[in-house]
Every structure is written in C-alpha cells, then in structure tokens.
Coordinates of C-alpha atoms in Angstrom, one line a residue:
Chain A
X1 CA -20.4 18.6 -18.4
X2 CA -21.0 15.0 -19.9
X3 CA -18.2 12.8 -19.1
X4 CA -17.5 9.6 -20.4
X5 CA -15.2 6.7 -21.4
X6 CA -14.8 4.1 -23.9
X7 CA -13.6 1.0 -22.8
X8 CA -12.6 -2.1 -25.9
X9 CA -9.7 -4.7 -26.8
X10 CA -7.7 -3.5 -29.4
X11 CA -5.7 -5.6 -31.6
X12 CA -2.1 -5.5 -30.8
X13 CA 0.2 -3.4 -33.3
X14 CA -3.1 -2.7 -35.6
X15 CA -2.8 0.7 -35.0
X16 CA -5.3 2.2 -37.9
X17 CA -7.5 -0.9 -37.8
X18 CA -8.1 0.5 -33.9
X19 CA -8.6 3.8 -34.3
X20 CA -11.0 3.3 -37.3
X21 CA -13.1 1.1 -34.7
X22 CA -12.8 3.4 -32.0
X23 CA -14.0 6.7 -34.3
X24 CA -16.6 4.4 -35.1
X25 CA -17.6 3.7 -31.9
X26 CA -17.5 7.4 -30.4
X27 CA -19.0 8.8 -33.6
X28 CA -22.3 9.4 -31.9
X29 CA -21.3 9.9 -28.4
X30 CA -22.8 13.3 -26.5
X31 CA -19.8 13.7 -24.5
X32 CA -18.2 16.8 -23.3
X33 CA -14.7 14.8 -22.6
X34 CA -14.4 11.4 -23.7
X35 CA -11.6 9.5 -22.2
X36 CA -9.7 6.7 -23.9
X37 CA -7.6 4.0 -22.5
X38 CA -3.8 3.9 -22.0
X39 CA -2.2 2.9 -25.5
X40 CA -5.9 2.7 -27.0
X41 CA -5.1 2.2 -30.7
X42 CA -1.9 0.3 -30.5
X43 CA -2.1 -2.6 -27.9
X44 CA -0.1 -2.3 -24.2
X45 CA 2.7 -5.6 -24.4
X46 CA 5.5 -4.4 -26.5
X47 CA 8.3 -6.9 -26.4
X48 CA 11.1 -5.1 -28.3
X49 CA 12.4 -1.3 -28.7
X50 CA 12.1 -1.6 -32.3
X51 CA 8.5 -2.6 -31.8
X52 CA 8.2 0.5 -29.6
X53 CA 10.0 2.4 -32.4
X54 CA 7.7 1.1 -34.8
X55 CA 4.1 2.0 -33.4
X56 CA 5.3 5.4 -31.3
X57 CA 4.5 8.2 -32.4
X58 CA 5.0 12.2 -33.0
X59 CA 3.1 14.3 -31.0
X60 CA 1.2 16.1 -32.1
X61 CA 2.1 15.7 -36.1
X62 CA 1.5 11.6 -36.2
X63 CA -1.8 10.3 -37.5
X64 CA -3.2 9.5 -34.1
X65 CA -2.8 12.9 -32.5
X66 CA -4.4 14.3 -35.6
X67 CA -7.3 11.5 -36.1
X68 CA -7.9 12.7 -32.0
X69 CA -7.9 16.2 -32.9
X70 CA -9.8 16.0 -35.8
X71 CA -12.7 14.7 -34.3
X72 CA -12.4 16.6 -31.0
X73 CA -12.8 19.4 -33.8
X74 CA -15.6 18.0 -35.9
X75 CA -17.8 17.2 -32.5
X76 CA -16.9 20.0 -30.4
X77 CA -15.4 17.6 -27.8
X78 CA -12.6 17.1 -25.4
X79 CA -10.5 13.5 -25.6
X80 CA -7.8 12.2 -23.6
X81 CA -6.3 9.2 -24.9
X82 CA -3.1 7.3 -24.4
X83 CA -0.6 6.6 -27.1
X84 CA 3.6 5.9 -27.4
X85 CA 5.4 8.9 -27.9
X86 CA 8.4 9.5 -29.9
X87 CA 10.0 12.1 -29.2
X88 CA 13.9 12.4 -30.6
X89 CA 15.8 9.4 -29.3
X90 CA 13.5 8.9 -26.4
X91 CA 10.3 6.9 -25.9
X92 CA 7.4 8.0 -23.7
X93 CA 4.3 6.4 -22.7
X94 CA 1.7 9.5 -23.2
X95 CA -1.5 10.9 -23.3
X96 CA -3.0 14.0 -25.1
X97 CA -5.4 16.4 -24.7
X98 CA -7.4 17.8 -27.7
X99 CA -10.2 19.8 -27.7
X100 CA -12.3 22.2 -30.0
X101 CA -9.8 23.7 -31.3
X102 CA -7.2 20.9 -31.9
X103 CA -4.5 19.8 -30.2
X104 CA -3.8 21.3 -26.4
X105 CA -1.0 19.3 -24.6
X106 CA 0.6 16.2 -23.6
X107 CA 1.3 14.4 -20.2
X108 CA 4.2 11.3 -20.4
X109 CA 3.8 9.0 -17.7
X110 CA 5.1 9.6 -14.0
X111 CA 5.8 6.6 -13.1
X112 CA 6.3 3.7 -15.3
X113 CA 5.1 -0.2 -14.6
X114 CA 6.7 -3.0 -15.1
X115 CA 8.3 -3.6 -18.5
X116 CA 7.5 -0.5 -19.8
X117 CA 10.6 0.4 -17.9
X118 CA 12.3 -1.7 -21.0
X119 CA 11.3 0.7 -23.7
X120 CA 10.2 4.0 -22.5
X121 CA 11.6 6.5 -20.5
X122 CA 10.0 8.2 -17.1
X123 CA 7.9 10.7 -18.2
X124 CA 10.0 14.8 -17.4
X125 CA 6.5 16.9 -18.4
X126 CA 5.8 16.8 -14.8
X127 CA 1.9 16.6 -14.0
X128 CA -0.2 18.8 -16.2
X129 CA -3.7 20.7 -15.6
X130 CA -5.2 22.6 -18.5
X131 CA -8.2 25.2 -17.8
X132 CA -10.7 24.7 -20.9
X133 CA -14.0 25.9 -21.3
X134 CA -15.4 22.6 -19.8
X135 CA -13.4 22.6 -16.4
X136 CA -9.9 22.3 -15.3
X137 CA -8.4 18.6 -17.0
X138 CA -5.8 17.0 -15.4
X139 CA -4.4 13.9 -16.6
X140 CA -2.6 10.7 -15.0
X141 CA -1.8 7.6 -16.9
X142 CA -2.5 3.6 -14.8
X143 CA 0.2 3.2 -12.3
X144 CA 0.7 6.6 -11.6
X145 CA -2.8 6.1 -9.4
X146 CA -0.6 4.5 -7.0
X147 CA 0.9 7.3 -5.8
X148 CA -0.8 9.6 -3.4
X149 CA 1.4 12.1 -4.7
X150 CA -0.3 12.1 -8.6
X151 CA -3.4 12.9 -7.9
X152 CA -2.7 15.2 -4.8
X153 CA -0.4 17.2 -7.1
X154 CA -3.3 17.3 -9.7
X155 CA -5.7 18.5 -7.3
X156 CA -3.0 21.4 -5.9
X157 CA -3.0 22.4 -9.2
X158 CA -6.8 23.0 -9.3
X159 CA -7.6 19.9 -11.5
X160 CA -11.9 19.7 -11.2
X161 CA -11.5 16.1 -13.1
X162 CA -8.7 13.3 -13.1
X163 CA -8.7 11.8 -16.8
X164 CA -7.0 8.4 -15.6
X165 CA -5.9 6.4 -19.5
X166 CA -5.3 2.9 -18.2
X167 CA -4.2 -0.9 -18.5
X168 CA -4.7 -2.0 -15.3
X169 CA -3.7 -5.0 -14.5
X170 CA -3.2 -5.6 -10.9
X171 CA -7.0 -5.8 -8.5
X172 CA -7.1 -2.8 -6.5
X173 CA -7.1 0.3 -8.6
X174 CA -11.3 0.7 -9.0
X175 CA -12.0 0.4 -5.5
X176 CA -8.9 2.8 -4.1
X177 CA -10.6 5.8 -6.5
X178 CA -13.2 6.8 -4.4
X179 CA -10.6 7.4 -1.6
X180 CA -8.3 9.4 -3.8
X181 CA -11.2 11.5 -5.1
X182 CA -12.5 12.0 -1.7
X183 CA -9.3 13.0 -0.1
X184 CA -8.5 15.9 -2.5
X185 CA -12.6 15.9 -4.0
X186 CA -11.8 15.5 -7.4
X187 CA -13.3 13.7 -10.4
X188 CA -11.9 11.1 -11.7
X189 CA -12.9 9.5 -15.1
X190 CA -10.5 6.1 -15.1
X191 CA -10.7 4.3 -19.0
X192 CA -9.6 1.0 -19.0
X193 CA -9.4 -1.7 -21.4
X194 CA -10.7 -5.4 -21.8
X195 CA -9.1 -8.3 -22.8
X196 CA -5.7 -9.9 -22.9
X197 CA -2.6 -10.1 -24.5
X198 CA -0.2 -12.9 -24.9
X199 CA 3.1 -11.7 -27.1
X200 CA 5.5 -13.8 -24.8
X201 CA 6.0 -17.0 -23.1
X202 CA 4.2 -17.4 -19.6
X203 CA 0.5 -16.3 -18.4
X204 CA -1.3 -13.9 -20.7
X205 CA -1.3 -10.3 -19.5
X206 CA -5.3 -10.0 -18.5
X207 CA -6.7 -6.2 -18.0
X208 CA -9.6 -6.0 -15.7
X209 CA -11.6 -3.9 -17.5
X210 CA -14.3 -1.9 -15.1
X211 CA -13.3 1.4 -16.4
X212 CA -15.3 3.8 -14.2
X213 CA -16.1 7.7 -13.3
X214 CA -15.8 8.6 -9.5
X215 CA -17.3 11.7 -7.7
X216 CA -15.2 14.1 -5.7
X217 CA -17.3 12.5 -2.4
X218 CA -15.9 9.1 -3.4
X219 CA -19.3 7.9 -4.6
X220 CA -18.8 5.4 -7.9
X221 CA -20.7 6.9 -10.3
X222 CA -20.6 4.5 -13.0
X223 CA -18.6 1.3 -13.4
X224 CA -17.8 -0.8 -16.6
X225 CA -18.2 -4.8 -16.5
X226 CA -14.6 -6.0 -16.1
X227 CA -15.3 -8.0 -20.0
X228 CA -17.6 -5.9 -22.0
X229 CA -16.7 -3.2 -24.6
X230 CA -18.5 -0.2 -23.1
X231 CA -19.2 3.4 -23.9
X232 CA -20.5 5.5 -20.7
X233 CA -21.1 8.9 -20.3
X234 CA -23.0 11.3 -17.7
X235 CA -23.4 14.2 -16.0
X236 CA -21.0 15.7 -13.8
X237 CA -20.4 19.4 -12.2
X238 CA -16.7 20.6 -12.0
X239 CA -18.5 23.6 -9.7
X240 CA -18.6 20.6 -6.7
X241 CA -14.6 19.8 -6.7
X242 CA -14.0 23.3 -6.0
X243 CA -15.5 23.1 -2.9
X244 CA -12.9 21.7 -0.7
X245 CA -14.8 21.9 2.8
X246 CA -15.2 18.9 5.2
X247 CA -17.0 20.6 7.9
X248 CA -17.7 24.2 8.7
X249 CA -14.2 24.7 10.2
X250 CA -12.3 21.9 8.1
X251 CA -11.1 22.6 4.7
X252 CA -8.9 19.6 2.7
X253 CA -6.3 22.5 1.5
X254 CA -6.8 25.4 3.8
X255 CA -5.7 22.4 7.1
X256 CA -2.1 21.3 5.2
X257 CA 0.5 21.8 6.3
X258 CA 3.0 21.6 4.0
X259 CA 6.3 22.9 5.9
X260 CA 5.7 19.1 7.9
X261 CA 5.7 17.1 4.4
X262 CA 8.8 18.1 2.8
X263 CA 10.0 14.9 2.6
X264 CA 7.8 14.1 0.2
X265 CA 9.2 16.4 -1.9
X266 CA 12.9 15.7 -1.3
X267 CA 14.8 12.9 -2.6
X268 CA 15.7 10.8 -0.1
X269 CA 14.7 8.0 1.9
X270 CA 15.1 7.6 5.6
X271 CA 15.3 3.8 6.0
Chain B
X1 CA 5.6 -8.3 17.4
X2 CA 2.0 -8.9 19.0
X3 CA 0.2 -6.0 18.3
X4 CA -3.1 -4.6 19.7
X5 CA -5.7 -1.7 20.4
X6 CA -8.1 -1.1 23.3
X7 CA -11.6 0.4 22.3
X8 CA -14.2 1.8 24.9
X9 CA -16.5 5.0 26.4
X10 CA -14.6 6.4 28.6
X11 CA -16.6 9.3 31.1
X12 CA -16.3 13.1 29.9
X13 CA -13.8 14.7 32.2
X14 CA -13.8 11.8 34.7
X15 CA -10.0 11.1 34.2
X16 CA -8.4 9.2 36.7
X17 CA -11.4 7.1 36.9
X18 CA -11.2 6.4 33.2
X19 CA -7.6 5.7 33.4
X20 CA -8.2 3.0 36.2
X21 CA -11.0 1.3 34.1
X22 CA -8.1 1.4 30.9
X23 CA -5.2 -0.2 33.3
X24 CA -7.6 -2.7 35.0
X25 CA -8.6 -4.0 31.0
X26 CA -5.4 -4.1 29.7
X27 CA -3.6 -5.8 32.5
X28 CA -3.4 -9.1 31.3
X29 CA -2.7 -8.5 28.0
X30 CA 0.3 -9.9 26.1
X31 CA 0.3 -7.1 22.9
X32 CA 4.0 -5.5 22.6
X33 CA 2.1 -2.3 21.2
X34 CA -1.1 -1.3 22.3
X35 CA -2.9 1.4 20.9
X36 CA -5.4 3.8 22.8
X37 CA -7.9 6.2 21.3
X38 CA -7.6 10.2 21.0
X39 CA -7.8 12.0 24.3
X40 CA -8.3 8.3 25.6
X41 CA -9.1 9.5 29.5
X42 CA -10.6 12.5 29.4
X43 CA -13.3 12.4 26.8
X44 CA -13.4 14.0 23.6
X45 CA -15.6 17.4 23.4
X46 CA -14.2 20.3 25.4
X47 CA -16.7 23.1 25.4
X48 CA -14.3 25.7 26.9
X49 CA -10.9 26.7 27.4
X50 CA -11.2 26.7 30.8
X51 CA -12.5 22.6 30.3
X52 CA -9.3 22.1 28.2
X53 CA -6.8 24.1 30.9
X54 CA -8.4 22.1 33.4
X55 CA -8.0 18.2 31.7
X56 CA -4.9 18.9 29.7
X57 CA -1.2 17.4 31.4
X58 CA 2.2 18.0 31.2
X59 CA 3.9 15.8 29.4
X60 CA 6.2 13.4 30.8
X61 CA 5.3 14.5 34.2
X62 CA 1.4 14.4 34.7
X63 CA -0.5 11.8 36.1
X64 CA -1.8 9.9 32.7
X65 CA 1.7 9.9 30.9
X66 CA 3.4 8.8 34.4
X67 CA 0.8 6.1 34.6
X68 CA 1.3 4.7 30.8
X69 CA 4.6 4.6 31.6
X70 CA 5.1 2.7 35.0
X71 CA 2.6 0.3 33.0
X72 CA 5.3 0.0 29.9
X73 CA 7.7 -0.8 32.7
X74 CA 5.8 -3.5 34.6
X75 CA 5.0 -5.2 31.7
X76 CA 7.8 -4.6 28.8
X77 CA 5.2 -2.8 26.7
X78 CA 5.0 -0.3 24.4
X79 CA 1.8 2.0 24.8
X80 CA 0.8 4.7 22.3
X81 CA -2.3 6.6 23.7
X82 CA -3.7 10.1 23.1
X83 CA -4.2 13.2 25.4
X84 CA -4.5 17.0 25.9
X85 CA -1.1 18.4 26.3
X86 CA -0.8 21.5 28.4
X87 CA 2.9 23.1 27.3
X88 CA 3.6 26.6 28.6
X89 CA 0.0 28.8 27.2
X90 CA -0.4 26.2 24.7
X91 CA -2.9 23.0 24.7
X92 CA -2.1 20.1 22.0
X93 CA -4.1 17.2 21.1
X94 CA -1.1 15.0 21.6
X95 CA -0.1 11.2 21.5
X96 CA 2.9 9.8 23.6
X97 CA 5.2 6.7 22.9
X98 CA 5.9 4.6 26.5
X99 CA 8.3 1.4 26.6
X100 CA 10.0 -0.9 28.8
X101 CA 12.3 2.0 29.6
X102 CA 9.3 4.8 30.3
X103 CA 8.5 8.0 28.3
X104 CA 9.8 7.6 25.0
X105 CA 8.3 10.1 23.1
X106 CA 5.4 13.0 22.3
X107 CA 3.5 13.8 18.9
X108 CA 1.1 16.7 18.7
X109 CA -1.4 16.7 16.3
X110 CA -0.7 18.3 12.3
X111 CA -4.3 18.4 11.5
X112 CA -7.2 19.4 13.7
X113 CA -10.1 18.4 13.5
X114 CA -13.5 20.4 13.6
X115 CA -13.7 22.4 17.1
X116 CA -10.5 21.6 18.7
X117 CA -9.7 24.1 16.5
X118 CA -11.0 26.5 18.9
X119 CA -8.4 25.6 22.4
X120 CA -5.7 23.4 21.1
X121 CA -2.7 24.4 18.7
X122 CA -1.8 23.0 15.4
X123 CA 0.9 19.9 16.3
X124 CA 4.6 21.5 16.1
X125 CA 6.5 18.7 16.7
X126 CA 5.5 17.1 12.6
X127 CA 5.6 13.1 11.8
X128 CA 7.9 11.0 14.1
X129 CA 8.8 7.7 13.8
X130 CA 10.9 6.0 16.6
X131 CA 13.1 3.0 16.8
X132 CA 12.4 0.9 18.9
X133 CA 13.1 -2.5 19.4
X134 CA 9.9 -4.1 18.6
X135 CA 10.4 -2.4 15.0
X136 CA 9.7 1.0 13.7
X137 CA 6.3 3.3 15.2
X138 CA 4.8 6.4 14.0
X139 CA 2.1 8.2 14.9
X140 CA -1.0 10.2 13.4
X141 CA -3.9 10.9 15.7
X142 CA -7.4 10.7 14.0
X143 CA -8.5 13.2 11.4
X144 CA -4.3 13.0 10.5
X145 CA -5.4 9.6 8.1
X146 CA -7.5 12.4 5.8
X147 CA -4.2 14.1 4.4
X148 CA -2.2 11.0 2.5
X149 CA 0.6 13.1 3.2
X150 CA 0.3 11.8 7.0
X151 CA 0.9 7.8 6.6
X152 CA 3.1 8.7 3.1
X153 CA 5.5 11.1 5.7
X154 CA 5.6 8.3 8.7
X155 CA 6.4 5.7 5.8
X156 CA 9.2 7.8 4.5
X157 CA 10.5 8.2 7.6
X158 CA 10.9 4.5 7.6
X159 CA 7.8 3.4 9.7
X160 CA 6.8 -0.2 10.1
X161 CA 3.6 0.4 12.1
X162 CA 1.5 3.1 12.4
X163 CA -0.2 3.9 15.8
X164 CA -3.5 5.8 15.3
X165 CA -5.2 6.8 18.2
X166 CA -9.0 8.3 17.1
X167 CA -12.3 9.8 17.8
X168 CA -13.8 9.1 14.9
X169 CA -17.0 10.2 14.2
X170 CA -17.0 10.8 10.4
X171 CA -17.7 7.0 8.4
X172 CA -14.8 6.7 5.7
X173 CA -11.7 5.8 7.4
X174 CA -12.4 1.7 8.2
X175 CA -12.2 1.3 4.7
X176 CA -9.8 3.5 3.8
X177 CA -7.2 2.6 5.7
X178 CA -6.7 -0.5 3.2
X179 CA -5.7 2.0 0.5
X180 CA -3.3 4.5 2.6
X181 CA -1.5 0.9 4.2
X182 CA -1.6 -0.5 0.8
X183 CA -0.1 2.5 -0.9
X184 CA 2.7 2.8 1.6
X185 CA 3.2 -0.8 2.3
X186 CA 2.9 -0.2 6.8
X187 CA 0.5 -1.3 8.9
X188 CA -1.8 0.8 11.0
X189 CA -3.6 0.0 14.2
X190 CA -6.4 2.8 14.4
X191 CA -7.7 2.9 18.2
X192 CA -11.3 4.0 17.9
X193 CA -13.4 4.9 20.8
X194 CA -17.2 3.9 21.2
X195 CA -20.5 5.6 22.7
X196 CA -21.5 9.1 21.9
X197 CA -21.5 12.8 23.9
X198 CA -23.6 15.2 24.2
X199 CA -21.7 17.9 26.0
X200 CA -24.1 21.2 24.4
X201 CA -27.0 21.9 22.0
X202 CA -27.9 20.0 18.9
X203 CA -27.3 16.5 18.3
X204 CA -24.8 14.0 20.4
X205 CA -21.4 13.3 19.2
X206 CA -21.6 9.4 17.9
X207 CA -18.2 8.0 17.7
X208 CA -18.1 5.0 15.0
X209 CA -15.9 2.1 16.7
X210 CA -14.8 0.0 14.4
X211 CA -10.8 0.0 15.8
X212 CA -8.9 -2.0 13.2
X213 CA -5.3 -3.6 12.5
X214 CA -4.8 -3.3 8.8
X215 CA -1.6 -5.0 6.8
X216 CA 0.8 -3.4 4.4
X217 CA -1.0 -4.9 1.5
X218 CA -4.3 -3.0 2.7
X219 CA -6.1 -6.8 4.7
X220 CA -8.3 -5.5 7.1
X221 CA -6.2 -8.0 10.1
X222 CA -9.0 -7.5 12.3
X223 CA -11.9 -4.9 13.4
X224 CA -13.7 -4.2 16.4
X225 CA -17.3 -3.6 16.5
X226 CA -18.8 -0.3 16.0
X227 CA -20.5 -0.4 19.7
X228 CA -18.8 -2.7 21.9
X229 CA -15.7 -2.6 24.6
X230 CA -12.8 -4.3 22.9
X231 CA -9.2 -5.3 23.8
X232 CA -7.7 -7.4 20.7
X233 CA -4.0 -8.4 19.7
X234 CA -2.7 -10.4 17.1
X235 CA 0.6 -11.0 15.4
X236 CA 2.2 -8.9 13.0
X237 CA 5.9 -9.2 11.3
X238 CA 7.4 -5.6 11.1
X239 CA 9.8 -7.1 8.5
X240 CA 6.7 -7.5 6.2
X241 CA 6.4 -3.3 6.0
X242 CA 10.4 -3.2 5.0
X243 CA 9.5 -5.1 1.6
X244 CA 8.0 -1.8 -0.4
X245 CA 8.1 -4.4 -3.9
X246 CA 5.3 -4.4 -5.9
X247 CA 7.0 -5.9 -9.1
X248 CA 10.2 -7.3 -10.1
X249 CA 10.7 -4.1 -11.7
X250 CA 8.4 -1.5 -9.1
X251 CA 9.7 -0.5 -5.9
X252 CA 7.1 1.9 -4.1
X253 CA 9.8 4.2 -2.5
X254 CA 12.6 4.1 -5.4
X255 CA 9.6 4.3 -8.1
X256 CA 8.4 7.8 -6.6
X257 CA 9.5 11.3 -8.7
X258 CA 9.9 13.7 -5.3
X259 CA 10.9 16.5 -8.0
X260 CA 7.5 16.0 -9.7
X261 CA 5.9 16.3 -6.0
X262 CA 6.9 20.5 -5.3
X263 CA 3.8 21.5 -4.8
X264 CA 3.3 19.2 -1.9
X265 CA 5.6 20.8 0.7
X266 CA 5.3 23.9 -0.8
X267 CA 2.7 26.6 0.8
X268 CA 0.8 27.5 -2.1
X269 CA -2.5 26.7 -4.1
X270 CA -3.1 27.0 -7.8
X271 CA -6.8 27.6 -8.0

C-alpha cells in the first residue's frame, strides 16, 4: 500500500479556495490513502459559534465530503481528511473516510483541545476501524495522540494504520509516534499543517508542521520539514502490524491483562 | 523528596553476597526512595525450576526482604527493590515497598517477560500505589513499561512516582519513558542493572544500564551509564505529578473518555 500525506497552510474561512488547491495538489499523487490535515480546507482558529456554524458542515451531503469522495472515486484512492461537522444542533470536530466507492464513515474527535472546547462538542462515534480492500483504517484526530488509550483502542480493534488529521501545536507529538506505534505495532500516517494563524489578540497560533509516517517498529519513516508545503507518499505493508510478537514467548496482545486495567475503563479517579 | 536508584552486576545466585555489596553502597546515602533493579540479589536468568525454588523468598519473612527493611528503619528510607517470591507452589517476579516502619508492601509482576515465563506466575496482586509520607509510590517491574496500561493504571491510582525496578535487555525504554511520564504527568525512577550472563547456550544476556529519573513532563532528570556501577539521587517535588494541566482548558485525567476505552479492560481482540 502507498501511504501518504499532504501537508499546506490554508487560508482561514476560504473553504473552496482550499480545497481547489488541495485537489490540485493531490491530482497526480500515486497514493493508496492519502491523509489530509485536521480542518484542511477551512483553517483551525474559529473565534465564534456562528463562525463554526458558518464553515461546518454536513456529512456526508456538504460539498467537502463530496469533493473528497469524488476524487477518492475518480483516482481509486482512500482519503482521510479533517473537517467541522454539523450535525443537528451540535458541532463536531471530524474526519472522513472515503474510498473507491464514495463515502465510508466518519470519526468526531475524542478528546477536544483547547478552545475547540468553545464550539464543538466531544466527539460520541467512539473510535472507529474500517476493513477496506487496502488494510484495516483507523482514524484519530491531533490531541487525541495524547492519550495512550486512542491508539491502544485503535490497535484492539485491529487497525493495521493510524490516519492521525492534525494541527499540532504543542512540541512533542512527532517524536512520541514511534513509541505509540511500537507499543501496539501499528502505522501511523500523522498530516499536519504549516503556518499560522492570528484571528485574536495575543501570540499567533504556530503549527509545527513535520507531518510524518511511522512504522509499527517505531522507525520514522518519513518526516515533513516543520515550514514546507509537502506531499509524501511510500510504501508500507499492513501484513507487518499484524504481527504482534516481541520475542518468541512475548506477544503485545496475547501478555494483557485486562481484568488489572479496569480502571482505565471506569470513570473515576482515585486521587 | 530526594529520590535515587542504585545500578550494578550483581553475581548469578550468589545472594547474600550481592546483598552485602548493595547495603555496603548505599549506606551513606541521603535518597528518601531508592530504587533497586529486578531480582536485584540473585541475578536475573534462572535456567531451572529447581534454580528458582532454590533463590526465591518468602516475603516479609526471608532474608533479602528482612534486610531492606531493617535498612528502611536505620535510615528513615523508603526502598523499592525486586526479587523472586516463593508463595505456597508459586514463584513471582516480585517488588517490595520498605519504610521507616519496615515491610510496607509486595507487587508481583502483570507482564512477564521472555523465559520467566517458564517458573514464575503471572503478578496477582495488579498495580498498587501506596501512601506514604514521602508522597505517593507505585510500582511496575521491567518489561511492565511495554503495556501503557502499566504507568496509565499506577497514575490513576493517584501515583506521584513510579519505582521501576529492571533487567533490561531490550534498547527502547530510556527514551521512552519521556513519553509514558509525559503522558501521565509521574515520574519514574527505572533501576537498571549492568553487565551481561551467560548462564546456557547461545549468546550472553547484555543488560543495557542506562537507570534513569525522568519528570512528569517527560525530562530525562538524570541517567546512568550503560556499563558502570552507579548510586545517584537528586531532588524531586511529588506535588509537581498532582498538577495533570496541560492547558487552561485540558486536564489529562478529567479530559479522558473511560467509556470510549471498553476494550481496554475487556478480555477480547477484534482481529
């Protein structure tokens, strides 16, 4: 499978001017799933709900979705690619997969950062894995990689490769893949985006960029600059993150033992 | 709290010698938690049951545990330090917590590694964390750091340090404690040993050194050296590991979804 990313700075609130440049930008790409930042087409810094209200979208019927799954139709490819979601009253900070035949499902956000807590509520799909013809997709969106628990729960679900839509921010997120990928063996194809935003007094909001595809042995396959629009793409084998062995008597899923981790799972807080 | 490990090649099955050598290096030391390696007086490869029947102790009462304790007494210590646990027809690789007032407490291994898979018993006893005086201490012996459900348990449970007696022998955990500390916002002191074994056929049993005190926002504090005998200390504010911000708006613990995190404690794998 060719796996790739597309990292850019889009213009904030120019939603069809982005996506015109990004379906420019992809139109020649040999990947077999291309993954696109966080928000790719309408900018990350919203600053009011009506903003929010303004730039979200349906999913799948608005024109993003359908751009996405036109082309993942037209070039026999596989995108995930974050976007806002409307959905009824409520606001979610998504990502979709399409695919070959159209549209295939949406993730909204675990765990929300920052002021997105503002605008959008926590995301109820619950992590999602989908088994297509390429490999077993998961999907987690930025922050969410914080968690041991997002990409753990991908992996237990049999997710061969982590598409990771992001905005990061904060430092430490490219360096901490190769430990999450090593301790459940996964791939992990992280699309980030360049650039900054200032739509509010104080610092400007700066994204680090350096977008980046790790192996399930925690080997950094390929890394972005942290300032350069990119478009990356190589080979990787799903076959290798099903083979969960760490020596000839160890095995990362077979050694759990979940009956001693239930509080991860309960919610409470012993403090 | 002053905080310390002691890292060193102790003889295969030469226990009380080893233990002498361990209480003659740390008897001046001013640490209020010091950390020994896995099976810190015994040695590490047992090549037979009989090897295992014959090294393990009861614990409180046998000789190594009684010792660690009268040396908490004398000196108003807390010691965490790793050994074979005989308990009724069953061997553990097991840890014990001493202090000022003796035997505090036991933890027996979740996840073994390798060969002691073939004399000791899975732990039973699960993550423990302890309140002590000095501040909150967990414990997860060696190959324990592999499973992110290990530190993300003893954090839970409220932990302010974790004590992480090893034998390490595969490369990757030095520099992935930073993530696992970072992520749960404790610190860890990991208690390597050094030298190698070559207790049967085939190639000698290197273990990598390298004992390290890492912070809750993933600084490497300090690290030994992959070869050499080393007793170090330093300071460390438990109060530091009770702050689980990461934003204004992001708490670490109230930010997690445990109802998106089932499949974690539950005994199943989707594959």
């Amino acid at each position: 499978m060719k796996a790739g990313f597309y990292q850019y700075c889009p213009v904030f609130g120019k939603t069809e001017e982005n996506l015109r440049r990004v379906l420019s930008a992809v139109r020649d790409t040999d990947a077999d799933l291309l993954v696109l930042p966080e928000f790719f087409a309408t900018g990350y810094q919203f600053v009011s709900r009506e903003e929010v209200a303004g730039l979200s979208e349906k999913i799948p019927d608005g024109q993003t979705t359908q751009a996405l799954s036109a082309l993942s139709q037209k070039k026999n490819l596989h995108i995930v690619a974050g976007l806002p979601e409307k959905a009824g009253e409520q606001f979610y900070n998504s990502a979709v997969l399409t695919g070959p035949d159209g549209f295939i499902g949406v993730y909204r956000k675990t765990h929300l950062f920052f002021e997105e807590k503002l605008f959008f509520s926590p995301g109820d799909t619950g992590f999602q894995v989908w088994d297509t013809v390429i490999g077993r997709i998961g999907i987690m969106i930025c922050f969410d990689w914080y968690f041991p628990e997002s990409m753990r729960t991908l992996a237990l679900m049999g997710a061969d490769v982590v598409a990771h839509p992001s905005n990061l921010v904060l430092p430490h997120c490219p360096n901490s893949m190769p430990v999450l990928c090593r301790e459940n063996r996964v791939y992990a194809v992280t699309a980030n985006r360049i650039g900054q935003e200032t739509r509010k007094e104080g610092p400007p909001l700066r994204f680090i960029g350096q977008s980046q595809i790790t192996a399930p042995d925690g080997t950094i396959l390929v890394r972005a600059l942290a300032d350069n629009e990119a478009l990356l793409t190589l080979d990787i084998d799903p076959a290798v993150a099903r083979n969960k062995a760490v020596t000839s008597l160890n095995n990362l899923f077979e050694d759990r033992r979940p009956e001693m981790y239930r509080i991860i799972s309960e919610n409470r807080i012993l403090r």
